[in-house]
Amino acid sequence: MSFPKQNKPRLALAALIAASVVLGMALSWTALGRQFDNYAYDFLFRALQPDPWDATSIILAIDEPTLAKYGGNAGLRGALAAGLERIAPAKPAAVAIDVVLAENGLRDADARLETAFAATPNLVLPAYILRDGTWENPIPRFAAHAAAIGQVHASLDKFDSVSREAPLMKAGGRIRRWSLALEAFHVRVGGTILESPEELVVGSVHIPSTLKDAFVDGRMLRIRYPPVKMGGIPQISVAELDANPALAAKFSGKTVFVGVTAQASGDNRITPYSNTEPVPGIEINASEYETIARRMFLVDARWLAAAAVSLVLASLVGLAFALTSGTRPDWIANAAAVAVLAASQAVPAVAFTRSTVWPWLPGTLSVVFAIASSAFWRQMVVRRALNQADAEKTRYQRAMQFVTHEMRTPLTAIQGSSELISRYGAMPEAKRKQMAEMINAESKRLARMIETFLSVERLSAGQMDMKQERFPLADVVEACVARARAYAERKSIEIEVEPIPSCELQGDRELMEYAIYNLLTNAVKYSPERTRVTVLSEDGRGDRVHVASLVRLTIQDQGIGMDKKEVRRVFEKFYRTKSAEQSGELGTGIGLSIVEQIVTQHGGTIQVESEPGKGSRFTLVLKRA
Ligand code: ADP
């Protein structure tokens, strides 16, 4: 029975790699995992900033000096009206307002603001959803002048409150509203907003944004904040305009976002850039607008793609370890592992430059786990190889002890006899002849022992020349049985031979005889007295697939048998089972390893079935000539 011993550790490694990827993916789905991925995103966001561009939007800011001048929050509408009046002559393309307009204010201020709204084309006013799920809209006198109403909800990360994306749509009750920025873009380019499950289309711009839940926050958009070098979206405050009315020219043809930037207003958010300094909400609206207008969309990679790439990377690690284990120095696998780890870091960065948000954690974790488990695997394999070598060494030493012990007996006999012959010249002829015959027989036995020992080594080294001749199987079996019968008699064991099909084998007859004789003597050796050994043969018809070109030869005994674990090891050099050792029968544990070599060299296989205490069946499956 030949076991593919090489494959078992490799399979274990493959399983470890697969487990690494599964664990990597699973951990990256946890809340903590997502957090890590967010930090990686922020890192790439800062590291790979786009080149500055000319913004098509501008912020009309109600800042601290403006509030101071117009009387704080009470004067907000006055400031707003003043700002709109100042920029109107410059003809902005659209104006989006993020100031609460949901209730009536002072009569004069509201009247002035309404007039200013009426004079503003492409006006977008804000709305937001209250806690009870209803919309808080601008009062009708203002709403009447709006080209569109846009929602001004933010989307802050659940865990760290960083504003990475914006909801393009919000639903309250059964009413859905697009975001203020999207509406500002929409009223500017005209037409309608077309929806599909995967994207929104405004004019010629396709915004990739999946519809997740039509009645919550259906569609998210990752905001591309302007690079730090750009210094944010341009801003001019109402107070500045009052002081320098010529600044109004800067609003010409722009989409204007009007909102409170005074820090005390509390409308500030953290962005991936501003870890310490919050950005006013109105600037985030304008950034969302720039993302759409410049089509700088960041799309999330598909989960399956991330899983596939993680698997490829982890497999590369496993492959490096599998290919170098045992034969090459460890540093090659280690270097390969570092290279794969670097590659796993490069993937998200390269993807980011191609506007794809690639999750960092799954690949990184998969590779790290793969490296750890591969290193562990290597340790185990090396240790096992060492253990095996150790075991083989002790078995070899024991066999050597046995052989030297065995050799001593014939040597003593030869020595004694030859001494007697030389000392007593006047020895009777008959006695002299008997001694000479004994010397001859014992030296032949010695030669055979040495021959057997050497043939194992030569066979396994492939140095043994194998003859190529045709010979009948039945002849070989007959010769072996005849020799083995003499050996079996001492234990009163009967060897029964069933009819052998008349077929020829091709190869080395002497070696084949050695193999079959060995199986026969083992069967006798490891059986109690007065049992039976049976030799039977059949052609390939016994196989599940009919193979007429094969012939099977089975040697069956009623002996001590072996358990499954022992069966697996009997072809190892110098291996003997415990029960064989205890049986008192002498042996080296190399016979079967030679038998296996011979059979495989003849293109055949050997199978063992055995049960402790019941007996064993050794079957040779041989090729017909
Ligand atoms: P040896 O017989 O010299 O020990 P082998 O290589 O021929 O060496 O056999 C290896 C081992 O396989 C034996 O020591 C014995 O434990 C087991 N074995 C071989 N043949 C049989 C058999 N017919 N029944 C039970 N055990 C066997």
XYZ file of C-alpha atoms and ligand atoms in Angstrom:
652
model
C 0.000 0.000 0.000
C 1.587 3.255 -0.987
C 0.439 6.401 0.765
C 1.031 9.840 -0.761
C 2.893 10.932 2.352
C 3.919 14.246 0.753
C 0.371 15.486 0.283
C -0.888 15.387 3.828
C 1.119 18.335 5.176
C 0.394 20.286 1.983
C -3.333 19.758 2.448
C -3.016 20.942 6.035
C -1.271 24.087 4.806
C -4.011 24.727 2.228
C -6.622 24.416 4.979
C -4.676 26.853 7.165
C -4.531 29.370 4.306
C -8.258 29.079 3.612
C -8.967 29.539 7.321
C -6.715 32.631 7.362
C -8.777 34.249 4.614
C -12.111 33.353 6.197
C -10.947 34.724 9.548
C -9.520 37.861 7.880
C -12.797 38.555 6.108
C -14.905 37.810 9.181
C -12.869 40.082 11.451
C -13.004 42.931 8.963
C -16.791 42.813 9.160
C -16.864 43.512 12.860
C -17.414 47.053 14.152
C -13.741 47.281 15.108
C -12.715 45.950 11.695
C -14.758 48.611 9.927
C -13.176 51.225 12.116
C -9.720 50.120 11.017
C -10.838 50.264 7.412
C -12.114 53.797 7.974
C -8.760 54.862 9.367
C -7.015 53.301 6.400
C -9.417 55.204 4.139
C -8.642 58.487 5.912
C -4.929 57.760 5.618
C -5.144 57.213 1.849
C -7.469 60.198 1.581
C -4.781 62.415 3.087
C -1.858 60.698 1.379
C -3.307 60.663 -2.137
C -4.982 64.048 -2.436
C -6.145 65.147 -5.874
C -4.576 68.162 -7.591
C -6.224 71.492 -6.725
C -8.918 72.658 -9.099
C -10.928 75.810 -9.762
C -14.065 75.407 -7.706
C -17.365 76.075 -9.458
C -18.949 76.739 -6.093
C -18.364 79.505 -3.564
C -19.514 80.032 0.007
C -21.377 83.111 1.118
C -20.518 82.895 4.788
C -22.375 84.227 7.767
C -19.352 84.376 10.027
C -18.701 85.886 13.445
C -18.188 89.502 12.205
C -21.389 89.219 10.142
C -23.398 87.993 13.120
C -21.859 90.734 15.282
C -22.861 93.361 12.764
C -26.422 92.118 12.160
C -27.413 91.376 15.741
C -26.646 87.743 16.281
C -29.084 84.967 15.501
C -32.032 87.377 15.599
C -30.475 89.227 12.687
C -29.693 86.136 10.632
C -32.405 86.740 8.040
C -31.320 90.358 7.702
C -27.757 89.268 7.030
C -28.961 86.647 4.541
C -31.073 89.199 2.642
C -28.187 91.683 2.600
C -25.796 89.067 1.226
C -28.198 87.981 -1.524
C -28.823 91.597 -2.526
C -25.078 92.181 -2.802
C -24.336 89.160 -5.016
C -27.469 89.414 -7.222
C -25.905 91.786 -9.779
C -23.040 89.251 -10.329
C -25.641 86.712 -11.505
C -24.695 83.485 -9.695
C -25.732 80.299 -11.518
C -27.557 78.852 -8.502
C -27.926 79.653 -4.824
C -28.382 76.969 -2.136
C -29.246 78.047 1.358
C -28.562 76.159 4.557
C -30.255 78.391 7.126
C -33.397 77.369 9.028
C -36.422 79.037 7.429
C -39.154 76.910 8.999
C -40.922 79.543 11.028
C -41.987 83.178 10.696
C -39.487 85.800 11.817
C -39.662 89.530 12.267
C -42.079 90.972 9.790
C -39.780 93.461 8.071
C -36.856 91.025 7.878
C -39.048 88.288 6.349
C -40.437 90.722 3.791
C -36.958 91.837 2.801
C -35.746 88.227 2.579
C -38.737 87.197 0.463
C -37.966 89.995 -1.974
C -34.331 88.865 -2.127
C -35.408 85.222 -2.752
C -37.778 86.339 -5.499
C -34.869 88.043 -7.220
C -32.663 84.927 -7.003
C -32.935 82.458 -9.902
C -32.199 78.747 -9.274
C -32.788 79.082 -5.564
C -32.574 75.906 -3.458
C -33.957 76.018 0.088
C -33.288 73.537 2.919
C -35.525 71.021 4.644
C -34.843 68.386 7.242
C -36.614 65.525 8.930
C -37.761 65.984 12.514
C -37.535 63.266 15.124
C -41.136 62.223 14.493
C -40.259 61.564 10.856
C -42.056 64.590 9.364
C -40.350 67.157 7.180
C -39.575 70.616 8.461
C -39.915 72.702 5.302
C -39.337 76.425 4.692
C -42.475 78.505 5.308
C -44.623 78.787 2.164
C -43.821 82.436 1.442
C -40.147 81.473 1.025
C -40.714 78.062 -0.535
C -42.783 79.701 -3.246
C -39.640 81.237 -4.709
C -37.488 78.085 -4.593
C -36.639 76.109 -7.710
C -36.084 73.085 -5.461
C -36.015 72.037 -1.830
C -33.023 69.939 -0.748
C -32.426 68.042 2.481
C -29.481 69.088 4.606
C -28.836 65.913 6.597
C -25.328 64.856 7.331
C -24.094 61.294 7.546
C -21.601 60.914 10.321
C -19.746 57.703 10.954
C -21.519 55.674 13.627
C -18.308 55.191 15.583
C -16.017 58.170 15.113
C -18.494 60.778 13.785
C -16.268 61.590 10.829
C -18.164 62.886 7.835
C -16.958 60.692 4.978
C -20.119 60.406 2.944
C -23.321 62.281 2.350
C -26.826 60.898 1.850
C -27.917 61.971 -1.634
C -31.465 61.121 -0.646
C -33.487 61.070 2.566
C -37.002 59.850 3.118
C -39.340 61.097 5.860
C -42.765 59.533 5.913
C -43.423 58.822 2.244
C -41.681 61.958 1.042
C -38.184 61.662 -0.385
C -35.864 64.601 -0.946
C -32.536 64.876 -2.745
C -29.666 66.550 -0.976
C -29.170 70.317 -1.106
C -25.938 69.892 -3.094
C -27.520 67.514 -5.601
C -30.468 69.866 -6.087
C -28.096 72.800 -6.532
C -26.346 70.873 -9.293
C -29.662 69.743 -10.714
C -31.244 73.223 -10.954
C -28.038 74.478 -12.514
C -27.880 71.870 -15.320
C -31.647 71.480 -15.687
C -33.554 68.357 -16.704
C -34.676 65.715 -14.249
C -32.831 63.409 -11.877
C -33.032 59.877 -13.293
C -32.800 56.942 -10.917
C -31.631 53.364 -11.307
C -30.719 50.958 -8.530
C -27.011 51.565 -9.157
C -26.814 55.254 -10.030
C -28.395 58.664 -10.403
C -28.170 60.562 -13.650
C -28.243 64.366 -13.760
C -27.611 65.889 -17.174
C -24.559 64.034 -18.476
C -23.286 63.067 -15.017
C -23.759 59.518 -13.800
C -23.423 59.372 -10.044
C -22.600 55.862 -8.840
C -24.652 55.371 -5.682
C -26.538 52.238 -4.821
C -30.094 52.318 -3.594
C -29.904 50.505 -0.258
C -33.214 51.310 1.319
C -35.635 53.511 -0.572
C -37.230 54.900 2.565
C -34.283 55.547 4.842
C -31.008 56.895 3.456
C -31.040 55.290 0.196
C -28.011 56.567 -1.543
C -24.630 57.479 -0.165
C -21.904 59.451 -1.870
C -18.316 59.543 -0.653
C -17.371 63.229 -0.459
C -14.113 64.259 -2.099
C -13.010 67.168 0.017
C -10.829 69.693 -1.799
C -7.120 69.026 -1.212
C -5.430 70.845 1.642
C -3.346 72.799 -0.870
C -6.532 74.321 -2.255
C -7.388 75.751 1.161
C -11.000 74.602 1.017
C -13.871 76.017 -1.021
C -13.527 79.821 -1.553
C -15.474 81.813 1.051
C -16.592 85.407 1.303
C -18.650 86.647 4.236
C -21.529 89.090 4.177
C -19.527 91.447 6.378
C -16.646 91.352 3.879
C -19.059 92.086 1.028
C -20.452 95.022 2.961
C -16.944 96.342 3.431
C -15.894 95.675 -0.150
C -18.905 95.366 -2.509
C -16.608 94.702 -5.497
C -16.019 91.198 -4.091
C -19.483 90.337 -5.447
C -17.856 89.727 -8.836
C -16.399 86.485 -7.407
C -19.935 85.044 -7.287
C -20.490 85.468 -10.993
C -21.564 82.219 -12.669
C -20.876 80.229 -9.461
C -23.103 77.936 -7.443
C -23.365 79.756 -4.137
C -23.751 77.941 -0.828
C -25.017 80.216 1.902
C -24.665 79.179 5.526
C -23.471 80.037 8.993
C -19.752 79.437 9.487
C -19.543 80.986 12.953
C -18.138 78.260 15.181
C -20.625 78.924 17.957
C -23.436 77.817 15.636
C -22.326 74.243 16.243
C -22.808 73.224 12.635
C -19.315 71.796 12.325
C -18.140 68.366 11.325
C -14.967 66.344 11.274
C -13.668 65.291 7.856
C -10.861 62.852 7.002
C -8.554 65.897 6.685
C -9.584 67.864 9.725
C -8.904 65.500 12.546
C -8.666 68.375 14.935
C -10.321 71.306 13.177
C -13.970 70.866 12.289
C -15.347 72.096 8.982
C -18.601 74.117 8.773
C -21.600 72.190 7.442
C -22.014 74.547 4.502
C -18.491 73.741 3.313
C -19.342 70.047 3.419
C -22.392 70.758 1.237
C -20.195 72.637 -1.205
C -17.653 69.776 -1.216
C -20.423 67.318 -2.024
C -21.408 69.610 -4.856
C -17.823 69.744 -6.180
C -17.637 65.934 -6.009
C -20.666 65.725 -8.284
C -19.770 68.609 -10.579
C -16.206 67.315 -11.109
C -17.315 63.667 -11.216
C -14.698 62.699 -8.653
C -16.557 59.627 -7.509
C -15.049 57.084 -5.161
C -16.693 53.709 -5.551
C -16.439 50.899 -3.015
C -14.817 47.715 -4.269
C -17.040 44.680 -4.426
C -16.855 42.368 -1.474
C -16.274 39.331 -3.643
C -13.340 41.011 -5.379
C -11.766 41.819 -2.017
C -12.263 38.213 -0.902
C -10.769 36.864 -4.131
C -7.690 39.103 -3.921
C -7.224 38.199 -0.234
C -7.334 34.533 -1.176
C -4.777 35.012 -3.963
C -2.401 36.909 -1.662
C -2.733 34.389 1.175
C -2.229 31.527 -1.291
C 0.978 33.140 -2.521
C 2.255 33.107 1.056
C 1.284 29.449 1.431
C 2.895 28.582 -1.883
C 6.143 30.272 -0.900
C 6.294 28.239 2.294
C 5.218 24.988 0.637
C 7.765 25.286 -2.173
C 10.679 26.139 0.084
C 9.944 23.874 3.032
C 12.770 21.506 3.791
C 14.803 22.086 0.660
C 15.584 25.771 0.607
C 16.657 28.144 3.356
C 13.885 29.746 5.385
C 14.748 33.293 4.411
C 13.400 32.761 0.880
C 9.907 32.063 2.185
C 10.269 34.876 4.726
C 11.276 37.336 2.025
C 8.388 36.198 -0.170
C 6.010 36.671 2.773
C 7.248 40.241 3.293
C 6.817 40.927 -0.426
C 3.229 39.651 -0.358
C 2.524 41.725 2.751
C 3.817 44.778 0.876
C 1.604 43.883 -2.077
C -1.400 43.639 0.224
C -0.661 47.200 1.352
C -0.205 48.424 -2.209
C -3.556 47.093 -3.437
C -5.762 49.625 -1.557
C -3.408 52.479 -2.489
C -3.360 51.610 -6.182
C -7.129 51.105 -6.130
C -7.569 54.502 -4.481
C -5.652 56.227 -7.278
C -8.192 54.565 -9.579
C -11.091 55.947 -7.546
C -11.905 52.622 -5.921
C -12.143 52.289 -2.162
C -10.524 48.943 -1.466
C -10.930 47.608 2.078
C -7.521 47.477 3.719
C -8.172 45.058 6.537
C -9.319 41.839 4.774
C -6.184 41.560 2.639
C -3.848 42.632 5.438
C -5.360 40.267 7.997
C -5.526 37.388 5.535
C -1.840 37.797 4.675
C -0.745 38.248 8.297
C -2.715 35.169 9.370
C -1.396 33.252 6.371
C 2.199 34.138 7.325
C 1.649 33.163 10.949
C -0.024 29.870 10.110
C 2.519 29.020 7.397
C 5.381 29.647 9.802
C 3.640 27.452 12.354
C 3.136 24.806 9.684
C 6.805 24.944 8.719
C 7.788 24.493 12.355
C 5.553 21.442 12.644
C 6.775 19.868 9.399
C 10.415 20.393 10.331
C 9.846 18.929 13.753
C 8.060 15.956 12.266
C 10.882 15.347 9.823
C 13.344 15.471 12.725
C 11.247 13.038 14.734
C 11.036 10.733 11.751
C 14.780 10.843 11.209
C 15.283 10.119 14.900
C 12.931 7.163 14.834
C 14.566 5.805 11.686
C 17.970 6.104 13.328
C 16.994 4.109 16.403
C 15.282 1.513 14.240
C 18.414 1.302 12.110
C 20.595 0.864 15.185
C 18.359 -1.907 16.465
C 18.468 -3.629 13.101
C 22.250 -3.328 13.060
C 22.426 -4.918 16.505
C 20.246 -7.731 15.268
C 22.273 -8.241 12.114
C 25.607 -8.291 13.933
C 24.099 -10.673 16.436
C 22.782 -12.885 13.639
C 26.133 -12.807 11.887
C 27.924 -13.919 14.993
C 26.230 -17.331 14.971
C 27.402 -18.487 11.513
C 30.788 -16.816 12.078
C 31.293 -18.744 15.336
C 30.354 -21.981 13.592
C 32.754 -21.283 10.698
C 35.527 -20.271 13.052
C 35.112 -23.347 15.259
C 34.892 -25.829 12.397
C 37.882 -24.439 10.504
C 39.973 -24.458 13.700
C 39.055 -28.084 14.350
C 40.000 -29.077 10.809
C 43.377 -27.400 10.974
C 44.179 -28.684 14.471
C 43.277 -32.349 13.984
C 44.968 -33.458 10.798
C 43.991 -37.085 11.395
C 40.271 -36.483 11.317
C 37.989 -39.125 9.862
C 37.079 -38.306 6.283
C 33.333 -38.308 6.972
C 33.703 -35.855 9.853
C 35.942 -33.593 7.776
C 33.417 -33.543 4.963
C 30.563 -32.732 7.350
C 32.516 -29.791 8.741
C 33.404 -28.469 5.294
C 29.739 -28.635 4.312
C 28.770 -26.758 7.431
C 31.343 -24.065 6.702
C 29.982 -23.813 3.201
C 26.349 -23.582 4.330
C 27.044 -21.029 7.050
C 29.108 -18.792 4.777
C 26.318 -18.922 2.201
C 23.869 -17.834 4.899
C 26.170 -14.974 5.788
C 26.455 -13.962 2.159
C 22.667 -14.004 1.814
C 22.239 -11.767 4.827
C 24.738 -9.288 3.502
C 23.141 -9.473 0.069
C 19.710 -8.671 1.497
C 21.013 -5.750 3.420
C 22.847 -4.293 0.482
C 19.981 -4.841 -1.918
C 17.679 -2.565 0.089
C 20.125 0.250 -0.174
C 20.837 -0.373 -3.832
C 17.179 -0.743 -4.720
C 16.169 2.460 -3.046
C 19.119 4.266 -4.585
C 17.998 2.966 -7.967
C 21.335 1.250 -8.536
C 19.997 -2.241 -8.846
C 19.935 -3.453 -12.419
C 16.613 -5.023 -13.150
C 16.511 -7.754 -15.745
C 13.726 -7.592 -18.326
C 12.534 -11.096 -19.020
C 9.190 -12.829 -19.378
C 8.340 -15.552 -16.917
C 5.162 -17.404 -15.895
C 3.691 -16.269 -12.590
C 2.728 -19.836 -11.671
C 6.389 -20.972 -11.869
C 7.560 -18.290 -9.502
C 4.789 -19.030 -7.010
C 5.549 -22.725 -7.145
C 9.258 -22.196 -6.507
C 8.590 -19.878 -3.576
C 6.003 -22.167 -2.004
C 8.370 -25.125 -2.266
C 11.058 -23.199 -0.388
C 8.647 -21.799 2.171
C 7.065 -25.209 2.923
C 10.314 -26.397 4.506
C 10.269 -23.306 6.676
C 6.573 -23.707 7.546
C 6.945 -27.312 8.646
C 8.666 -26.411 11.870
C 5.442 -24.665 12.977
C 3.186 -27.278 11.383
C 1.736 -24.593 9.160
C 0.143 -25.730 5.943
C 0.552 -23.670 2.799
C -2.378 -24.097 0.487
C -2.164 -22.895 -3.107
C -5.271 -22.282 -5.169
C -5.032 -22.474 -8.969
C -2.868 -19.699 -10.425
C -4.024 -18.316 -13.808
C -1.552 -19.026 -16.564
C -0.117 -15.640 -17.322
C 3.329 -14.170 -17.774
C 4.958 -11.248 -16.030
C 7.741 -9.104 -17.331
C 10.735 -8.052 -15.277
C 13.269 -9.608 -12.968
C 12.259 -13.129 -11.986
C 14.747 -13.356 -9.148
C 13.525 -10.139 -7.541
C 9.910 -11.167 -7.931
C 10.740 -14.475 -6.282
C 12.394 -12.616 -3.451
C 9.243 -10.522 -2.967
C 6.781 -13.407 -2.976
C 9.020 -15.597 -0.819
C 9.272 -12.754 1.688
C 5.496 -12.440 1.947
C 5.207 -16.200 2.419
C 7.837 -16.382 5.151
C 6.277 -13.358 6.898
C 2.916 -15.105 6.830
C 4.488 -18.158 8.435
C 6.618 -16.096 10.825
C 3.743 -14.055 12.205
C 1.261 -16.941 12.573
C 0.816 -19.352 15.473
C 1.457 -23.065 15.010
C -1.010 -25.292 13.159
C -2.608 -22.543 11.133
C -2.997 -22.196 7.428
C -1.476 -19.878 4.845
C -3.367 -19.543 1.579
C -2.055 -18.356 -1.770
C -4.713 -17.348 -4.245
C -4.779 -15.475 -7.474
C -7.292 -13.897 -9.783
C -7.132 -11.647 -12.795
C -8.285 -8.042 -12.829
C -11.948 -9.062 -12.830
C -12.128 -8.600 -9.078
C -11.533 -4.869 -9.477
C -14.364 -2.467 -9.664
C -13.165 -1.460 -13.092
C -12.453 -4.536 -15.146
C -8.783 -4.512 -15.976
C -7.801 -7.594 -17.923
C -4.171 -6.494 -18.042
C -3.763 -6.993 -14.282
C -3.339 -10.033 -12.139
C -3.690 -10.243 -8.356
C -1.763 -12.527 -6.078
C -2.907 -12.776 -2.475
C -1.102 -14.330 0.464
C -3.388 -14.777 3.395
C -2.616 -15.966 6.908
C -4.378 -16.596 10.201
C -1.684 -14.891 12.226
C -1.225 -12.082 14.708
C -2.421 -9.369 12.308
C -1.994 -5.618 12.688
C -4.164 -2.600 13.425
C -4.808 0.164 10.880
C -2.015 2.411 12.153
C 0.513 -0.404 11.924
C -0.635 -1.380 8.432
C 0.176 2.127 7.294
C 3.752 1.816 8.491
C 4.850 -1.714 7.609
C 6.622 -0.582 4.439
C 8.846 1.806 6.349
C 12.413 0.658 6.604
C 13.214 -1.024 9.950
C 9.644 -0.738 11.183
C 8.311 -3.683 13.205
C 4.980 -3.850 14.986
C 4.860 -4.301 18.751
C 3.170 -7.689 18.444
C 5.876 -8.811 15.996
C 8.565 -7.814 18.493
C 6.733 -9.648 21.266
C 6.210 -12.767 19.140
C 9.853 -13.689 19.650
C 10.358 -13.997 15.898
C 13.541 -12.280 14.819
C 13.392 -9.703 12.075
C 14.918 -6.516 10.700
C 11.856 -4.693 9.432
C 13.377 -4.209 6.020
C 11.891 -7.135 4.109
C 8.626 -5.403 3.230
C 10.345 -2.185 2.207
C 12.291 -4.230 -0.346
C 9.120 -6.013 -1.428
C 7.398 -2.692 -2.028
C 10.366 -1.417 -4.025
C 10.391 -4.512 -6.188
C 6.668 -4.420 -6.846
C 6.618 -0.740 -7.759
C 9.643 -1.193 -10.008
C 7.544 -3.767 -11.818
C 4.708 -1.276 -12.232
C 2.547 -2.962 -9.630
C 1.065 -2.087 -6.259
C 0.752 -3.830 -2.940
C -2.305 -3.732 -0.681
C -2.663 -4.860 2.911
C -5.755 -5.808 4.838
C -5.273 -6.950 8.383
C -6.987 -7.301 11.699
C -5.227 -7.856 15.025
C -5.512 -11.485 16.124
C -7.355 -12.531 12.989
C -4.738 -12.507 10.261
C -3.406 -10.530 7.312
C -3.880 -10.431 3.551
C -1.106 -9.072 1.366
C -2.215 -8.597 -2.237
C 0.100 -7.856 -5.124
C -1.564 -6.224 -8.115
C 0.788 -6.951 -11.006
C 0.902 -6.100 -14.685
C 0.703 -8.963 -17.141
C 3.433 -9.066 -19.749
P 10.623 -8.384 9.551
O 9.688 -9.512 9.293
O 12.037 -8.689 9.338
O 10.373 -7.723 10.875
P 9.329 -7.050 7.303
O 9.714 -5.807 6.611
O 9.188 -8.284 6.489
O 10.338 -7.238 8.500
O 7.952 -6.784 8.008
C 7.792 -5.612 8.731
C 6.814 -5.797 9.842
O 5.515 -5.965 9.316
C 7.023 -7.038 10.663
O 7.976 -6.815 11.658
C 5.660 -7.285 11.231
O 5.462 -6.435 12.333
C 4.740 -6.815 10.127
N 4.283 -7.926 9.295
C 4.743 -8.312 8.100
N 4.055 -9.356 7.614
C 3.124 -9.665 8.545
C 2.096 -10.655 8.632
N 1.892 -11.546 7.667
N 1.328 -10.664 9.742
C 1.523 -9.759 10.725
N 2.480 -8.823 10.705
C 3.281 -8.755 9.614
